[in-house]
């Protein structure tokens, strides 16, 4: 049962066990913008011990599209300076390391994960091109669990886990020689934010087979979330704005975020019942109790019914929430400790039908009722501060249609289309999201060693926020190609993708403080080679 974790989506991460890998798989790839990726996956069963894991490294210089003017361009116009680096290239360099290890001994298991990421902020925190920003994060996860089944009726799966996320972000908000009267900043305006979030928890789920076709689940979960080691440094005085000769710490005088602890206790129930061979009903509820803003209860009901041999119906109702983050509640100057969680109610109706052995289609209708959306209130009149607030509600409804036509084994045509209508509580269309999106293409398996997939992604226009007088962001279509070659030489595989084959010029809606939209990449490629030992 999902409560906080299912506000907009639930992602299931499926990892390969030792038996699935049974050896070592090495892969390497190269692509546009000096992109390199190396990957090793291993797994082996040795007696009663299963060992599996992976190591991955990826680096890229990133897309270097041109921004013709930025926010600093506007400031230069106001103050007569010439600090802007526009026209200039965006910065999207990235470097990533990931490592994973899982060890199982009979019913006991341990798994751990480490990830390090360094990236540049594309255009910069102040919406101005710069050269000195660097965002680094480290993530560590560890888990020990145990699974035991009694009499093939009761299964208990207790686990304890630990998460840690370290961030160290350096932002050059504005470039060298920026002017903001009465000051000039010869080294630009730079600040550094550091912090560590730790989560320690334990979960005890219990599955009980009440009778054939019925599984009852009960579970409890306790999490301790701590935000600490918070630091703020800058080369300007955060209270007066005066420039400083170097970067100095203001962690005591100007604490960006206080040290804080959140305690969460959760309990959940679920019953999955196969009423007949064609009818399944799932009922569940989860209750989460937070020490800092209260509690939330999230029910969920699902029904699937194969009412014909080749047709099925799906009904779903669910509630979920998103707890306000520490940054939204406690960040200096803009945090609001009185925030309520964002809440969502979801209704979904789906129908799938197989016309014959070649053609399968499905259609889904969904309606989402979202309350208490959190954002910064930038319309508050002076001298009121601009704080995070529960500003509005939203209603999202739409239809998803999907069809696949199998021509022969491995050869098929596919299509999916989504229509969404999104409005806030005042009936205004929610901005920046396309109402119409779709994808269609063909998969060709013309030789047993080669598979090719050609698809076109289509996006409709995207509207702007009310205060943005620019025209809607235009519609676009992107043609993409992928291929896979395998089994032509033992366990070797060759993969390749070409994104935006026709080199379409398109962009994403830019913030109102810069006059132009943000450029997106043209034609790009990636080619990889893998081998199983």
Coordinates of C-alpha atoms in Angstrom, one line a residue, residues 39-373:
X39 CA 28.8 -1.0 -17.1
X40 CA 29.6 -4.3 -15.3
X41 CA 26.9 -6.6 -14.0
X42 CA 27.7 -9.8 -12.2
X43 CA 25.9 -12.6 -10.5
X44 CA 26.7 -16.1 -9.2
X45 CA 25.2 -18.7 -6.9
X46 CA 27.8 -20.4 -4.7
X47 CA 26.3 -23.1 -2.5
X48 CA 23.6 -21.4 -0.4
X49 CA 25.0 -17.9 -1.2
X50 CA 23.7 -15.7 -4.0
X51 CA 25.9 -12.7 -4.9
X52 CA 25.0 -10.1 -7.5
X53 CA 25.8 -6.5 -8.2
X54 CA 26.8 -3.8 -10.7
X55 CA 29.1 -0.9 -11.3
X56 CA 28.4 1.9 -13.7
X57 CA 30.3 5.0 -14.9
X58 CA 28.9 7.7 -17.2
X59 CA 30.2 11.0 -18.3
X60 CA 29.0 13.5 -20.9
X61 CA 30.0 17.1 -21.9
X62 CA 26.3 17.7 -22.4
X63 CA 24.2 19.6 -24.8
X64 CA 25.7 23.0 -25.7
X65 CA 22.8 24.8 -27.3
X66 CA 22.8 28.6 -27.5
X67 CA 20.9 31.0 -25.3
X68 CA 20.6 34.3 -27.1
X69 CA 19.7 36.3 -23.9
X70 CA 19.3 35.6 -20.2
X71 CA 18.2 37.4 -17.1
X72 CA 21.6 39.1 -16.8
X73 CA 20.9 40.6 -20.3
X74 CA 17.9 42.3 -18.8
X75 CA 19.9 43.5 -15.8
X76 CA 22.6 44.9 -18.1
X77 CA 19.9 46.9 -19.9
X78 CA 18.7 48.4 -16.6
X79 CA 22.0 49.2 -15.1
X80 CA 24.2 49.9 -18.1
X81 CA 26.6 47.0 -17.4
X82 CA 27.8 44.3 -19.8
X83 CA 28.2 41.2 -17.6
X84 CA 26.0 38.8 -19.5
X85 CA 27.6 35.8 -21.2
X86 CA 24.7 35.6 -23.7
X87 CA 24.7 34.8 -26.5
X88 CA 26.4 31.7 -25.1
X89 CA 26.1 28.0 -24.6
X90 CA 24.2 26.3 -21.8
X91 CA 26.2 24.0 -19.5
X92 CA 24.9 20.4 -19.1
X93 CA 28.1 18.4 -18.2
X94 CA 27.4 15.4 -16.1
X95 CA 29.5 12.6 -14.4
X96 CA 27.9 9.7 -12.5
X97 CA 29.1 6.6 -10.6
X98 CA 26.8 3.9 -9.4
X99 CA 27.5 0.7 -7.5
X100 CA 25.2 -2.0 -6.1
X101 CA 25.7 -5.2 -4.2
X102 CA 23.2 -7.8 -3.1
X103 CA 24.1 -10.9 -1.0
X104 CA 21.5 -13.6 -0.1
X105 CA 22.0 -16.5 2.3
X106 CA 18.9 -18.7 2.4
X107 CA 16.2 -16.4 3.9
X108 CA 18.5 -13.6 4.8
X109 CA 19.6 -10.8 2.5
X110 CA 21.7 -7.6 2.4
X111 CA 21.8 -5.1 -0.4
X112 CA 23.6 -1.8 -0.7
X113 CA 23.8 1.1 -3.2
X114 CA 26.2 4.0 -3.7
X115 CA 25.8 6.8 -6.2
X116 CA 27.8 9.9 -6.9
X117 CA 26.6 12.6 -9.3
X118 CA 28.2 15.8 -10.5
X119 CA 26.4 18.1 -12.9
X120 CA 26.1 21.6 -14.2
X121 CA 22.8 23.5 -13.9
X122 CA 22.1 24.0 -17.6
X123 CA 21.5 27.8 -17.4
X124 CA 22.1 28.6 -13.7
X125 CA 20.3 29.3 -10.5
X126 CA 19.8 33.0 -11.3
X127 CA 18.7 32.2 -14.9
X128 CA 22.0 33.6 -16.1
X129 CA 24.7 31.9 -18.0
X130 CA 27.8 31.3 -15.8
X131 CA 31.0 29.2 -15.7
X132 CA 31.5 28.3 -12.0
X133 CA 28.4 26.3 -10.9
X134 CA 28.7 22.7 -9.8
X135 CA 26.1 20.5 -8.2
X136 CA 27.4 17.4 -6.4
X137 CA 25.4 14.7 -4.6
X138 CA 26.2 11.4 -2.9
X139 CA 23.6 8.8 -2.2
X140 CA 24.0 5.7 0.1
X141 CA 21.4 3.0 0.7
X142 CA 21.7 -0.1 2.8
X143 CA 19.1 -2.8 3.7
X144 CA 19.1 -6.0 5.7
X145 CA 16.0 -8.2 5.4
X146 CA 14.6 -11.6 6.2
X147 CA 11.9 -13.7 4.6
X148 CA 10.3 -16.7 6.3
X149 CA 7.2 -18.7 5.3
X150 CA 5.3 -20.8 7.8
X151 CA 3.2 -23.8 6.6
X152 CA 2.9 -22.1 3.2
X153 CA 0.3 -19.8 4.8
X154 CA 2.1 -17.0 6.6
X155 CA 5.0 -15.1 5.2
X156 CA 6.9 -12.4 7.2
X157 CA 9.5 -10.1 5.6
X158 CA 11.0 -7.7 8.2
X159 CA 13.7 -5.4 7.1
X160 CA 15.8 -2.5 8.4
X161 CA 17.2 0.2 6.1
X162 CA 19.3 3.3 6.0
X163 CA 19.3 6.1 3.4
X164 CA 21.7 9.1 3.2
X165 CA 21.7 11.9 0.7
X166 CA 24.6 14.4 0.8
X167 CA 24.4 17.6 -1.3
X168 CA 27.1 20.1 -2.0
X169 CA 25.9 22.6 -4.5
X170 CA 27.9 25.6 -5.7
X171 CA 25.8 28.2 -7.6
X172 CA 27.1 31.2 -9.5
X173 CA 23.8 33.1 -9.6
X174 CA 25.2 36.0 -11.7
X175 CA 28.5 36.2 -13.6
X176 CA 31.5 38.3 -13.1
X177 CA 31.1 42.1 -13.0
X178 CA 27.4 41.9 -12.3
X179 CA 26.0 45.3 -11.2
X180 CA 23.2 45.5 -8.6
X181 CA 23.3 49.1 -7.2
X182 CA 24.9 50.2 -5.2
X183 CA 27.3 47.2 -5.6
X184 CA 29.4 45.7 -8.4
X185 CA 30.4 42.0 -8.0
X186 CA 33.8 41.5 -9.8
X187 CA 33.8 37.8 -9.1
X188 CA 30.1 37.3 -9.7
X189 CA 27.5 36.3 -7.0
X190 CA 28.4 32.9 -5.7
X191 CA 26.9 30.8 -2.9
X192 CA 27.3 27.3 -1.7
X193 CA 24.7 25.1 0.0
X194 CA 25.6 21.9 1.8
X195 CA 23.4 19.5 3.8
X196 CA 22.9 15.8 4.7
X197 CA 19.5 14.0 4.9
X198 CA 19.4 10.7 6.7
X199 CA 16.6 8.2 6.8
X200 CA 16.7 5.2 9.2
X201 CA 13.7 2.9 9.3
X202 CA 12.2 -0.5 9.8
X203 CA 9.3 -2.3 8.1
X204 CA 7.5 -5.5 9.0
X205 CA 5.0 -6.7 6.4
X206 CA 3.0 -9.9 7.0
X207 CA 1.2 -11.8 4.2
X208 CA -1.4 -14.4 5.2
X209 CA -3.1 -16.8 2.8
X210 CA -6.6 -16.9 4.2
X211 CA -7.8 -19.4 1.6
X212 CA -7.1 -20.2 -2.1
X213 CA -7.1 -17.0 -4.1
X214 CA -7.0 -14.6 -1.1
X215 CA -3.9 -12.9 0.3
X216 CA -4.2 -10.5 3.3
X217 CA -1.3 -8.2 4.0
X218 CA -0.7 -6.3 7.2
X219 CA 2.4 -4.1 7.8
X220 CA 4.0 -1.4 10.0
X221 CA 6.7 1.0 9.0
X222 CA 8.7 3.5 11.1
X223 CA 11.0 6.1 9.7
X224 CA 13.3 8.7 11.3
X225 CA 14.2 11.4 8.8
X226 CA 17.0 13.9 9.8
X227 CA 18.2 17.0 8.0
X228 CA 21.6 18.2 9.4
X229 CA 25.1 19.4 8.7
X230 CA 23.5 22.4 6.8
X231 CA 25.9 25.1 5.7
X232 CA 25.6 28.3 3.7
X233 CA 28.6 30.1 2.2
X234 CA 28.8 33.0 -0.2
X235 CA 31.0 35.7 -1.6
X236 CA 28.5 38.4 -0.6
X237 CA 26.8 39.3 2.7
X238 CA 23.4 37.6 2.5
X239 CA 21.9 40.3 4.8
X240 CA 23.3 43.5 3.2
X241 CA 24.2 42.2 -0.3
X242 CA 27.7 43.7 0.0
X243 CA 30.4 41.8 -2.1
X244 CA 33.2 40.0 -0.2
X245 CA 36.8 39.3 -1.3
X246 CA 36.2 35.5 -1.1
X247 CA 33.7 32.9 -0.2
X248 CA 32.9 32.9 3.6
X249 CA 30.7 30.8 5.8
X250 CA 27.4 32.3 7.1
X251 CA 26.1 29.0 8.5
X252 CA 25.5 30.5 12.0
X253 CA 24.4 34.0 11.1
X254 CA 22.2 33.0 8.1
X255 CA 21.3 29.3 8.5
X256 CA 19.9 28.3 5.1
X257 CA 18.1 25.3 6.8
X258 CA 17.9 24.4 10.4
X259 CA 18.8 20.9 11.7
X260 CA 15.5 19.1 12.0
X261 CA 14.1 15.6 12.6
X262 CA 10.8 14.1 11.2
X263 CA 9.3 10.9 12.7
X264 CA 6.9 8.9 10.6
X265 CA 4.8 5.9 11.7
X266 CA 2.8 4.0 9.2
X267 CA 0.4 1.1 9.2
X268 CA -1.2 -0.5 6.2
X269 CA -3.7 -3.3 5.4
X270 CA -4.5 -4.9 2.0
X271 CA -6.6 -7.8 0.8
X272 CA -6.2 -9.2 -2.7
X273 CA -9.1 -11.6 -3.5
X274 CA -9.5 -13.7 -6.7
X275 CA -13.3 -14.0 -6.5
X276 CA -13.3 -16.1 -9.6
X277 CA -10.9 -17.0 -12.4
X278 CA -11.9 -13.8 -14.1
X279 CA -12.6 -11.4 -11.3
X280 CA -10.1 -9.9 -8.8
X281 CA -10.7 -7.3 -6.2
X282 CA -8.0 -5.5 -4.1
X283 CA -8.9 -3.4 -1.1
X284 CA -6.3 -1.5 1.0
X285 CA -5.7 1.4 3.3
X286 CA -2.6 3.1 4.7
X287 CA -2.3 5.5 7.6
X288 CA 0.8 7.7 8.0
X289 CA 1.4 9.8 11.2
X290 CA 3.9 12.6 11.0
X291 CA 5.2 14.4 14.1
X292 CA 5.5 17.8 12.3
X293 CA 2.3 18.3 10.3
X294 CA -0.2 15.6 11.3
X295 CA -1.6 12.5 9.7
X296 CA -3.0 11.2 6.4
X297 CA -5.1 8.2 5.5
X298 CA -4.9 6.8 2.0
X299 CA -7.5 4.2 0.8
X300 CA -7.2 2.2 -2.4
X301 CA -9.7 0.0 -4.3
X302 CA -9.0 -1.9 -7.5
X303 CA -11.1 -4.3 -9.6
X304 CA -10.1 -6.3 -12.7
X305 CA -12.7 -8.3 -14.6
X306 CA -12.1 -10.4 -17.7
X307 CA -15.8 -10.4 -18.7
X308 CA -15.0 -12.0 -22.1
X309 CA -12.2 -14.3 -23.2
X310 CA -10.6 -11.5 -25.1
X311 CA -11.8 -8.4 -23.1
X312 CA -11.1 -7.1 -19.6
X313 CA -12.3 -4.1 -17.5
X314 CA -10.2 -2.3 -14.9
X315 CA -11.6 0.1 -12.2
X316 CA -9.4 2.0 -9.7
X317 CA -9.9 4.5 -6.9
X318 CA -7.1 5.7 -4.8
X319 CA -5.9 8.5 -2.5
X320 CA -2.4 9.6 -1.9
X321 CA -0.5 12.6 -0.6
X322 CA 2.9 14.4 -0.8
X323 CA 4.3 15.7 2.5
X324 CA 5.9 19.2 2.4
X325 CA 9.7 18.9 2.2
X326 CA 12.0 20.4 4.8
X327 CA 13.0 23.1 2.2
X328 CA 9.3 24.1 1.7
X329 CA 8.7 24.2 5.5
X330 CA 11.9 25.6 6.9
X331 CA 14.1 27.2 4.3
X332 CA 15.2 30.7 5.4
X333 CA 13.0 33.6 4.1
X334 CA 10.6 31.4 2.1
X335 CA 9.8 28.4 4.3
X336 CA 6.4 27.9 5.8
X337 CA 6.0 25.5 8.8
X338 CA 2.2 25.7 8.5
X339 CA 2.0 23.9 5.1
X340 CA -0.5 21.1 4.6
X341 CA 0.4 18.1 2.5
X342 CA -0.7 18.0 -1.1
X343 CA -3.5 15.4 -1.6
X344 CA -4.8 13.6 -4.6
X345 CA -7.8 11.4 -5.4
X346 CA -7.5 9.3 -8.5
X347 CA -10.3 7.6 -10.5
X348 CA -9.5 5.3 -13.4
X349 CA -11.6 3.2 -15.8
X350 CA -9.9 1.0 -18.3
X351 CA -11.0 -1.4 -21.1
X352 CA -8.8 -3.7 -23.1
X353 CA -9.8 -5.8 -26.1
X354 CA -8.1 -8.3 -28.3
X355 CA -9.9 -8.2 -31.7
X356 CA -8.0 -11.2 -33.0
X357 CA -4.6 -12.7 -32.8
X358 CA -3.1 -9.7 -34.5
X359 CA -4.8 -6.6 -33.0
X360 CA -5.0 -5.5 -29.4
X361 CA -6.3 -2.2 -28.1
X362 CA -6.9 -0.5 -24.8
X363 CA -8.6 2.7 -23.6
X364 CA -8.3 4.3 -20.2
X365 CA -10.1 7.3 -18.7
X366 CA -8.6 9.0 -15.6
X367 CA -9.5 11.8 -13.3
X368 CA -7.2 13.3 -10.7
X369 CA -8.5 15.7 -8.1
X370 CA -5.5 17.5 -6.5
X371 CA -5.8 19.7 -3.4
X372 CA -3.4 22.1 -1.6
X373 CA -0.7 22.3 -4.3

